[in-house]
Coordinates of C-alpha atoms in Angstrom, one line a residue:
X1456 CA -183.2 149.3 139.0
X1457 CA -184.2 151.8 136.4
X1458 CA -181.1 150.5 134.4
X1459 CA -182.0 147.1 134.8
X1460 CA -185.6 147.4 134.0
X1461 CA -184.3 149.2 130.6
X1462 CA -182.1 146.6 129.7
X1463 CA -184.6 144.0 130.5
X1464 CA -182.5 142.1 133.3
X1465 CA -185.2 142.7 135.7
X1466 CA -188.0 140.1 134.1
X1467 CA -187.0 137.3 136.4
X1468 CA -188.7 136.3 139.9
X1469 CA -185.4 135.4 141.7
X1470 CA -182.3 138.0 142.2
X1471 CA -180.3 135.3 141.6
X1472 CA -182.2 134.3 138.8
X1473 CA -180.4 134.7 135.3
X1474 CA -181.8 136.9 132.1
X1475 CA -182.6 135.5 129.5
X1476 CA -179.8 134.2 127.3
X1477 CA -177.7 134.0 130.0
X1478 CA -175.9 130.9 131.1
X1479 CA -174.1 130.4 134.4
X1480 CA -170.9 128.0 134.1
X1481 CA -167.9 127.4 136.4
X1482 CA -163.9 127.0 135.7
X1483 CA -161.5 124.3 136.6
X1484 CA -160.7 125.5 139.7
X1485 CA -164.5 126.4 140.8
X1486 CA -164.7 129.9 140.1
X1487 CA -168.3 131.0 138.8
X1488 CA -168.7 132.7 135.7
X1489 CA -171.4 134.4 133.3
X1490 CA -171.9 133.6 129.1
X1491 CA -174.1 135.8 127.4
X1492 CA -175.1 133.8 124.6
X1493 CA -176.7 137.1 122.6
X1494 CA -173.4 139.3 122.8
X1495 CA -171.1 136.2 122.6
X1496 CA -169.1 137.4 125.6
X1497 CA -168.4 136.4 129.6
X1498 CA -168.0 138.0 133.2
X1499 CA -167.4 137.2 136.1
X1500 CA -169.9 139.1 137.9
X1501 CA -173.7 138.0 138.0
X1502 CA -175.5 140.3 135.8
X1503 CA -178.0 141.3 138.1
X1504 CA -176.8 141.3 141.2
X1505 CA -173.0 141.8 140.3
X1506 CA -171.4 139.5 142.7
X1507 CA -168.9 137.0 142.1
X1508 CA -169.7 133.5 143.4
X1509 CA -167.5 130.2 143.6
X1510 CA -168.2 127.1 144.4
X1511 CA -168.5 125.4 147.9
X1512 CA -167.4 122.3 148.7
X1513 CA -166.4 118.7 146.9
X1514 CA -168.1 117.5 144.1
X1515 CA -171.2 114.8 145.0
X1516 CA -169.9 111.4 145.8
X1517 CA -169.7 109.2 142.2
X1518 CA -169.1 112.5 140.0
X1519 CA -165.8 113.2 138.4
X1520 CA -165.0 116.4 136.4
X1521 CA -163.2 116.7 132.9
X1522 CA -162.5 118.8 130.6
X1523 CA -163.2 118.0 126.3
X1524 CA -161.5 118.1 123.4
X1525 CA -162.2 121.6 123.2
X1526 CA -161.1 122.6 126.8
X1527 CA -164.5 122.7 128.8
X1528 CA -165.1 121.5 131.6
X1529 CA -168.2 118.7 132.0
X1530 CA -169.5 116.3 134.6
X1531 CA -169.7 112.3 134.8
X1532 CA -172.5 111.3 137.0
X1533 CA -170.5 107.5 137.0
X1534 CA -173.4 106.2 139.6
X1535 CA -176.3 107.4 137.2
X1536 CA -174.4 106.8 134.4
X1537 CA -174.4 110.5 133.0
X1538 CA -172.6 113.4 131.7
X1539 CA -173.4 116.9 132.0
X1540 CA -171.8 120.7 131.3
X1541 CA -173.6 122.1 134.4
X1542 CA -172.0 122.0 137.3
X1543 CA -174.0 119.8 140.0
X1544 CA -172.2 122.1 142.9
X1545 CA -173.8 125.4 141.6
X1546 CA -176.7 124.7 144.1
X1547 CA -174.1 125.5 146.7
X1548 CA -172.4 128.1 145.3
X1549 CA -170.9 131.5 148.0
X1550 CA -170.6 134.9 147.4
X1551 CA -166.6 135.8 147.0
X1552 CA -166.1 138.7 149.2
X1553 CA -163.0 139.7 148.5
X1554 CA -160.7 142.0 151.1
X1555 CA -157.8 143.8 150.4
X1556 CA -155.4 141.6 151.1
X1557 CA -152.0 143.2 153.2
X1558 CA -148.4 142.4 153.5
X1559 CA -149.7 140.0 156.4
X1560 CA -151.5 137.4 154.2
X1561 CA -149.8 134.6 154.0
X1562 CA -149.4 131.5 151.6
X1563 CA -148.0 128.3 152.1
X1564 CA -146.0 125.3 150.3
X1565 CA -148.5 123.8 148.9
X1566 CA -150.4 127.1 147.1
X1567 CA -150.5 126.4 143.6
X1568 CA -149.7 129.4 141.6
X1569 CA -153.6 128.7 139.6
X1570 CA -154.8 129.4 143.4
X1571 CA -152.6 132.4 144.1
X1572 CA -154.3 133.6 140.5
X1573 CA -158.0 132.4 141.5
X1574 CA -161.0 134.4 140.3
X1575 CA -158.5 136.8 138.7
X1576 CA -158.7 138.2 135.1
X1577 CA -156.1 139.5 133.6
X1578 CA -157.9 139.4 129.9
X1579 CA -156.4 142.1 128.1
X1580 CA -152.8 142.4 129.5
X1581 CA -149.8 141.7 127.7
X1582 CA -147.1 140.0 129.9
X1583 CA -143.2 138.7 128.6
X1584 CA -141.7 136.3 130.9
X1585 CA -138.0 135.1 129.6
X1586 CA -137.1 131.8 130.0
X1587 CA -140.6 130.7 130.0
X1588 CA -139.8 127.0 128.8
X1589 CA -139.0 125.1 131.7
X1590 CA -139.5 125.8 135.7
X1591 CA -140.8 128.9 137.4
X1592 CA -140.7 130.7 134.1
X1593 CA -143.3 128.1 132.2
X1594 CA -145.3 127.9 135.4
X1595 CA -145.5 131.8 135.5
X1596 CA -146.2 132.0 131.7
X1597 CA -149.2 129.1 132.2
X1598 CA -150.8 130.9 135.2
X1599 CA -151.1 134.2 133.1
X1600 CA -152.4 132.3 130.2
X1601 CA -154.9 130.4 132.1
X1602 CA -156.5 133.8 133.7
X1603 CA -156.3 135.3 130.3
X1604 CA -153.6 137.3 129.3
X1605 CA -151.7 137.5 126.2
X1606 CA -148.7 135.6 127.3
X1607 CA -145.1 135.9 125.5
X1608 CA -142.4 133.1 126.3
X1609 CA -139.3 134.8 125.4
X1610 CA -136.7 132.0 124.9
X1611 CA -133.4 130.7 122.9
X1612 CA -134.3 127.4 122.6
X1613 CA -137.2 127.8 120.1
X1614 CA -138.1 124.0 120.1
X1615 CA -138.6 123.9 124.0
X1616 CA -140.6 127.2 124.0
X1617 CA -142.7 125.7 121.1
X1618 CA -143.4 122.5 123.2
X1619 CA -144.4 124.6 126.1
X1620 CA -147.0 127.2 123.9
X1621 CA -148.1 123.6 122.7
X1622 CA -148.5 122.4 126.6
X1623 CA -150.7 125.4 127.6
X1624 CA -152.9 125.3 124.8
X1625 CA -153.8 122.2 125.7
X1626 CA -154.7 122.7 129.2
X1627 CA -157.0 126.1 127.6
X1628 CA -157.1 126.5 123.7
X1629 CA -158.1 129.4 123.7
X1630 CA -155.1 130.7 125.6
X1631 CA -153.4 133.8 124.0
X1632 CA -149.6 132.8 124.4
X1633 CA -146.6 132.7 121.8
X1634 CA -143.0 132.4 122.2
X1635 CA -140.4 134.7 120.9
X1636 CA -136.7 134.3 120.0
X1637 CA -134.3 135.7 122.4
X1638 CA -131.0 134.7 123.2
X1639 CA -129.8 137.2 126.2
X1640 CA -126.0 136.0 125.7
X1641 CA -126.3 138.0 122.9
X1642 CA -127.1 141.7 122.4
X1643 CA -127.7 141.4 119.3
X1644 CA -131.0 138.8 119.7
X1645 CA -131.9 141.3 122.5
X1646 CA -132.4 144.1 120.4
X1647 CA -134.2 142.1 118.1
X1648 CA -136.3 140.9 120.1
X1649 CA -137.4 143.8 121.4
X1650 CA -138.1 145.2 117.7
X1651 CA -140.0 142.2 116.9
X1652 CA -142.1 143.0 119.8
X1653 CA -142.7 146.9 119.0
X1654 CA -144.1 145.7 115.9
X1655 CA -146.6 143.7 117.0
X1656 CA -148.1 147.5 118.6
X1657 CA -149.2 146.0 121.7
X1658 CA -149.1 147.1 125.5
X1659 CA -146.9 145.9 127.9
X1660 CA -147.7 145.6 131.6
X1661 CA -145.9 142.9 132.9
X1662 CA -142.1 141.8 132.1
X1663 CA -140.6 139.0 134.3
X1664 CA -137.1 139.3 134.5
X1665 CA -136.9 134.8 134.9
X1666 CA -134.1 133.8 132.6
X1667 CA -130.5 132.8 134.1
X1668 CA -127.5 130.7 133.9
X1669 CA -126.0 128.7 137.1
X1670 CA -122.8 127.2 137.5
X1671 CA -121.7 127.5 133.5
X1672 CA -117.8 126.9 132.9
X1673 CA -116.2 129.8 132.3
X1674 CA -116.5 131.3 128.7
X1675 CA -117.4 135.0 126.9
X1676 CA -120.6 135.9 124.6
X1677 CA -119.9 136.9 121.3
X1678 CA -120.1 140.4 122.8
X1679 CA -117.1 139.7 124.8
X1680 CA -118.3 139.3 128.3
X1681 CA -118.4 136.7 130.3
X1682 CA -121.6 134.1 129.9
X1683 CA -123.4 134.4 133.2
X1684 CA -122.9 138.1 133.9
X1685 CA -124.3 138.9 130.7
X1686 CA -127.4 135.8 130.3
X1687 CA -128.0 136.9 134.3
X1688 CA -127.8 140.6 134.4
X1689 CA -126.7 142.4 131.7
X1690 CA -129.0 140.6 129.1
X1691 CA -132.0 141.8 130.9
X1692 CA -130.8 145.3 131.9
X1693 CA -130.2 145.9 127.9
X1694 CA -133.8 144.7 127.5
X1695 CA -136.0 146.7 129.7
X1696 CA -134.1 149.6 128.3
X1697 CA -134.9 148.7 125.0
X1698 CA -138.9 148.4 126.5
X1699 CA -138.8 151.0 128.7
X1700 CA -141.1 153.1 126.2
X1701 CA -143.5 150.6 126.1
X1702 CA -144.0 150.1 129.8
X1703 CA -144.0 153.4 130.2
X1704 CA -147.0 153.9 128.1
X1705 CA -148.8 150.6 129.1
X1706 CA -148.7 152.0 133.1
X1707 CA -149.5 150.9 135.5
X1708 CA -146.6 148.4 134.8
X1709 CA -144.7 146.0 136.4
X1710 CA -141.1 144.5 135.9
X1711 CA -139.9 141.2 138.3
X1712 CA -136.8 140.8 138.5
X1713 CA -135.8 137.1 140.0
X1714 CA -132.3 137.4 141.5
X1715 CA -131.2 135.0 144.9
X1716 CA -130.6 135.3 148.8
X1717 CA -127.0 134.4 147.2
X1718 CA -126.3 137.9 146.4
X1719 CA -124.8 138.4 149.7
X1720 CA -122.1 136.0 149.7
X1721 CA -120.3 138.6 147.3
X1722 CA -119.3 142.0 146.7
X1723 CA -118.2 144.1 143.2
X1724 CA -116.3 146.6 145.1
X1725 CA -112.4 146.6 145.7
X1726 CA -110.6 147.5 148.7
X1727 CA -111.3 150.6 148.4
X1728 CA -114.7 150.6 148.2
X1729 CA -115.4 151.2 144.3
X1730 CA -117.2 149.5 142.4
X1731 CA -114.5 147.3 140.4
X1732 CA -115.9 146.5 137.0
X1733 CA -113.4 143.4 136.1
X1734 CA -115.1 141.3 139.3
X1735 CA -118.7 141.4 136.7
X1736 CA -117.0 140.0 134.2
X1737 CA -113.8 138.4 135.4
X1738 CA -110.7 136.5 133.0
X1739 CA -110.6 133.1 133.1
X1740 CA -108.6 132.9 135.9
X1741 CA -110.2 134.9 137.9
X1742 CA -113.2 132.9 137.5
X1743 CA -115.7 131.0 139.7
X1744 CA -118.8 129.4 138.8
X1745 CA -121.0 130.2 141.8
X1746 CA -119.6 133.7 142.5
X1747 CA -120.0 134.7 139.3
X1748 CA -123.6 134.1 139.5
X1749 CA -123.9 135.4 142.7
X1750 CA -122.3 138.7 141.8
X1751 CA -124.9 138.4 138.7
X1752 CA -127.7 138.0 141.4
X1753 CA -126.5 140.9 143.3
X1754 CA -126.4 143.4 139.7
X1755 CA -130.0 142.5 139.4
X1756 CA -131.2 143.7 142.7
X1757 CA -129.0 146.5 142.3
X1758 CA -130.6 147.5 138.8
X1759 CA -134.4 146.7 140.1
X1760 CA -134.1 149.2 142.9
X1761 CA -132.5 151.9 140.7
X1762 CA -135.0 150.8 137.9
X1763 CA -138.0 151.0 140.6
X1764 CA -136.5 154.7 141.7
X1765 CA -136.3 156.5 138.1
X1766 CA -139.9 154.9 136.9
X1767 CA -142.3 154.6 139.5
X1768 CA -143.0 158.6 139.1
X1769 CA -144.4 156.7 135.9
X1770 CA -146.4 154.2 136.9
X1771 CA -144.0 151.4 136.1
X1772 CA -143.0 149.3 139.5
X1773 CA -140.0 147.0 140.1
X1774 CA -139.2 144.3 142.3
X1775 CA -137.1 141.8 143.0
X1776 CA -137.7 138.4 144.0
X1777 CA -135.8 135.7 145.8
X1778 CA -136.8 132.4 144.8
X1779 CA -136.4 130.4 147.9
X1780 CA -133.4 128.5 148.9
X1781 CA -132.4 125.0 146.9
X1782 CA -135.8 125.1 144.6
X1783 CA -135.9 122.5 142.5
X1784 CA -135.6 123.7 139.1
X1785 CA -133.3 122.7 135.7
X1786 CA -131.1 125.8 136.1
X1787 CA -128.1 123.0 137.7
X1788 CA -128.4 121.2 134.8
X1789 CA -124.5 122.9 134.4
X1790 CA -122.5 120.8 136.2
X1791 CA -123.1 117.2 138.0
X1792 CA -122.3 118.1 141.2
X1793 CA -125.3 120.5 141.7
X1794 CA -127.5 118.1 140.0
X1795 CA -126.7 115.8 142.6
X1796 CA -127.0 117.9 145.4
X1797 CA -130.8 119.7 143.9
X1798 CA -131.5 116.0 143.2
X1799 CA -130.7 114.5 146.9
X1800 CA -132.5 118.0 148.4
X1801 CA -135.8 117.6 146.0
X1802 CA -137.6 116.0 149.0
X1803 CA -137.2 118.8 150.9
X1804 CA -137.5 121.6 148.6
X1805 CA -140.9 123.6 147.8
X1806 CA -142.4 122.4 144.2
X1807 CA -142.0 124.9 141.5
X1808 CA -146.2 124.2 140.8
X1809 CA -146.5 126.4 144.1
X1810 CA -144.8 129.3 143.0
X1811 CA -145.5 132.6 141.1
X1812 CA -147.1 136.0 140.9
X1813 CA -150.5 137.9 140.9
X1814 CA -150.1 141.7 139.5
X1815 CA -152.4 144.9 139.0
X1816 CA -155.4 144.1 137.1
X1817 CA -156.4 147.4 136.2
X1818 CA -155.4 151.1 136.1
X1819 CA -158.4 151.9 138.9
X1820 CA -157.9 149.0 140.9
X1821 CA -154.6 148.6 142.4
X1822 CA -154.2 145.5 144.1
X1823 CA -151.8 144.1 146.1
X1824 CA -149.5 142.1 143.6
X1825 CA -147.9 138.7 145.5
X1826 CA -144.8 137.7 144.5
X1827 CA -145.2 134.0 146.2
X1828 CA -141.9 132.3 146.1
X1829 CA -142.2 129.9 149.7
X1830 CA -143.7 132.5 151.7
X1831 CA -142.8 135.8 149.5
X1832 CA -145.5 138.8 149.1
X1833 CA -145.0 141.8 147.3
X1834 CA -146.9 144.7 147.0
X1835 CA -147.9 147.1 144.8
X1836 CA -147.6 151.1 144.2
X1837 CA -150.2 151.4 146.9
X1838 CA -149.0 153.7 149.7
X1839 CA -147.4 150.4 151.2
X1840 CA -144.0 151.4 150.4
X1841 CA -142.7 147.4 149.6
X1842 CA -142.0 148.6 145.5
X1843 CA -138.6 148.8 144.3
X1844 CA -137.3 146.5 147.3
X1845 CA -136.7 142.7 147.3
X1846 CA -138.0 140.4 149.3
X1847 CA -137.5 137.1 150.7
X1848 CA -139.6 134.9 152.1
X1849 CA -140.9 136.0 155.6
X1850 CA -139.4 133.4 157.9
X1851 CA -136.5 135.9 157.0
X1852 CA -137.1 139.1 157.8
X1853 CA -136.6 140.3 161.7
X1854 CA -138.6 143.1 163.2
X1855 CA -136.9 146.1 163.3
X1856 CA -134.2 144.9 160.5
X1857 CA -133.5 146.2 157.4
X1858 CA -133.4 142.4 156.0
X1859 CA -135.8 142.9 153.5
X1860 CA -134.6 146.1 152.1
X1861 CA -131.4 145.8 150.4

């Protein structure tokens, strides 16, 4: 109290009253926060009492919430004909009493990846996700953005990426995101990418591993390899190499790797039981669209477990992820026949809104980080041994089995 009493928090009748120049607001998705009007700045924890509250409950009947031109949320009062900023709920607000959550928590569906990310903050982390324009990588990218993190969409297509910067923005506008050039079916982009980003002199504690290529007709890079080995694996080994540095000084770190329960209807050894380096990037007649990409599937969980094995001494974690089986997303967008058949299983099939990730926050505070793809968790360097393993969504795994260990 001595502290509080200096520093002139303790002039108020109520604990849960508010200082002076404080104001007490809540986000989209009813999560209570602080503004300090004097300092400029906001926290989620109540400056007296240092809880974190949320709000209970549906709004009053006849009041709608929206957000302005400037990305705050207000009130319509539509019965009393009224707007307001303050949130009529705050009356009812709980505390948030959070647990460590286990391997044992479960998510469903229908969790949005904003609710996965709820009441977290990830203001000043740096995160790259590659192929960030479309599907799981744009809803990863937003969900970073949105908590606050500096958020780098790392794509070729440098329209698309600019249309997706322009469509978080204006869901927050003060979101700290960008997009990057990177074309992984060429070396050459990747190590200029990776430049570029050196320069900027920033940290880098999350790298999602998102961008691939399905069901492409055969053809080489103009490195000489074979499209989807290189777009799917070799691309992304080349760059975490070139950022290993980086992560290395920005630990704790974490690199996803997204890679498919199809890995296992493939091998890249011969008869003999060598690894045989023409099956990764076959001739043309050798070639087949889906066990190409599964062989590119199987390299990336290969690499992640290797990668997890030399770093984590470091602080820098690795995991790979399997995305859940026929999930809608434009990666078929190849070939007509798997348009069709993603197009005919949509009904069934988990919506990509309900999928992503929730990472270490900071170096003290190790959380659990949830991979959620369908039912997926991952954990973090915690003493719960699940880094540097992938995982699949829990249906899956068997007691006693090594299913979720490859």
């Amino acid at each position: 109290m001595a502290a509080l009493r200096y520093a002139g928090l303790d002039d108020t009748d109520s604990e849960d009253e508010l200082p002076p120049g404080w104001e007490q607001r809540t986000t989209k998705d009813g999560w209570v926060y602080y503004a300090n009007h004097a300092e400029e700045k906001t926290q989620w924890e109540h400056p007296k009492t240092g809880k974190r509250k949320r709000i209970a409950g549906d709004l009053p009947y006849g009041w709608e919430q929206e957000t302005d031109e400037n990305g705050q949320v207000f009130f319509v009062d539509h019965i009393n004909k009224r707007t307001t900023y303050l949130d009529p709920r705050l009356a009812f607000t709980v505390d948030d009493n959070p647990t460590k959550p286990t391997s044992r928590q479960r998510y469903d569906g229908g969790t949005t990846a904003m609710e996965i990310l709820q009441g977290r903050d990830f203001t000043g982390k740096v995160v790259v996700v590659t192929g960030a324009n479309s599907g799981i990588g744009f809803e990863t990218a937003k969900s970073f953005a949105l908590h606050g993190a500096h958020v780098i969409l790392a794509c070729r297509n440098m329209t698309r990426a600019n249309e997706a910067v322009s469509q978080i923005l204006g869901e927050w506008h003060k979101a700290k995101v960008e997009a990057m050039t990177l074309d992984l079916a060429l070396l050459r982009s990747v190590q200029h990418f990776a430049q570029a980003f050196k320069a900027k002199n920033v940290s880098l504690h999350v790298l999602v591993c998102n961008a691939a290529a399905f069901a492409l007709p055969w053809s080489l890079t103009k490195d000489g390899l074979e499209t989807t080995f290189q777009v799917n694996h070799l691309g992304h080994f080349y760059l975490v190499q070139l950022l290993q540095d980086v992560l290395c000084r920005s630990a704790p770190a974490r690199v996803v790797v997204v890679s498919s329960e199809s890995h296992r209807f493939t091998d890249i050894n011969d008869s003999s039981g060598k690894l045989d380096f023409s099956r990764l990037s076959p001739s043309k007649s050798d070639y087949w669209a889906m066990l190409a990409y599964n062989r590119s599937k199987l390299c990336n969980i290969l690499f992640s477990n290797e990668l997890h094995r030399r770093l984590s001494p470091r602080g820098v974690t690795s995991n790979a992820v399997h995305p859940g089986n026929m999930m809608y997303s434009s990666i078929h967008r190849n070939w007509w026949v798997y348009t069709l058949l993603f197009t005919l299983a949509r009904p069934f099939t988990k919506s990509m809104v309900s999928k992503w990730i929730l990472l270490p926050q900071t170096p003290s505070v190790c959380h659990y980080g949830h991979v959620h793809f369908l039912q997926l968790l991952v954990s973090c360097s915690d003493g719960s041994g699940l880094d540097g393993r992938i995982l699949r969504p829990v249906k899956a795994i068997r007691k006693g089995s090594q299913m979720h260990l490859d």
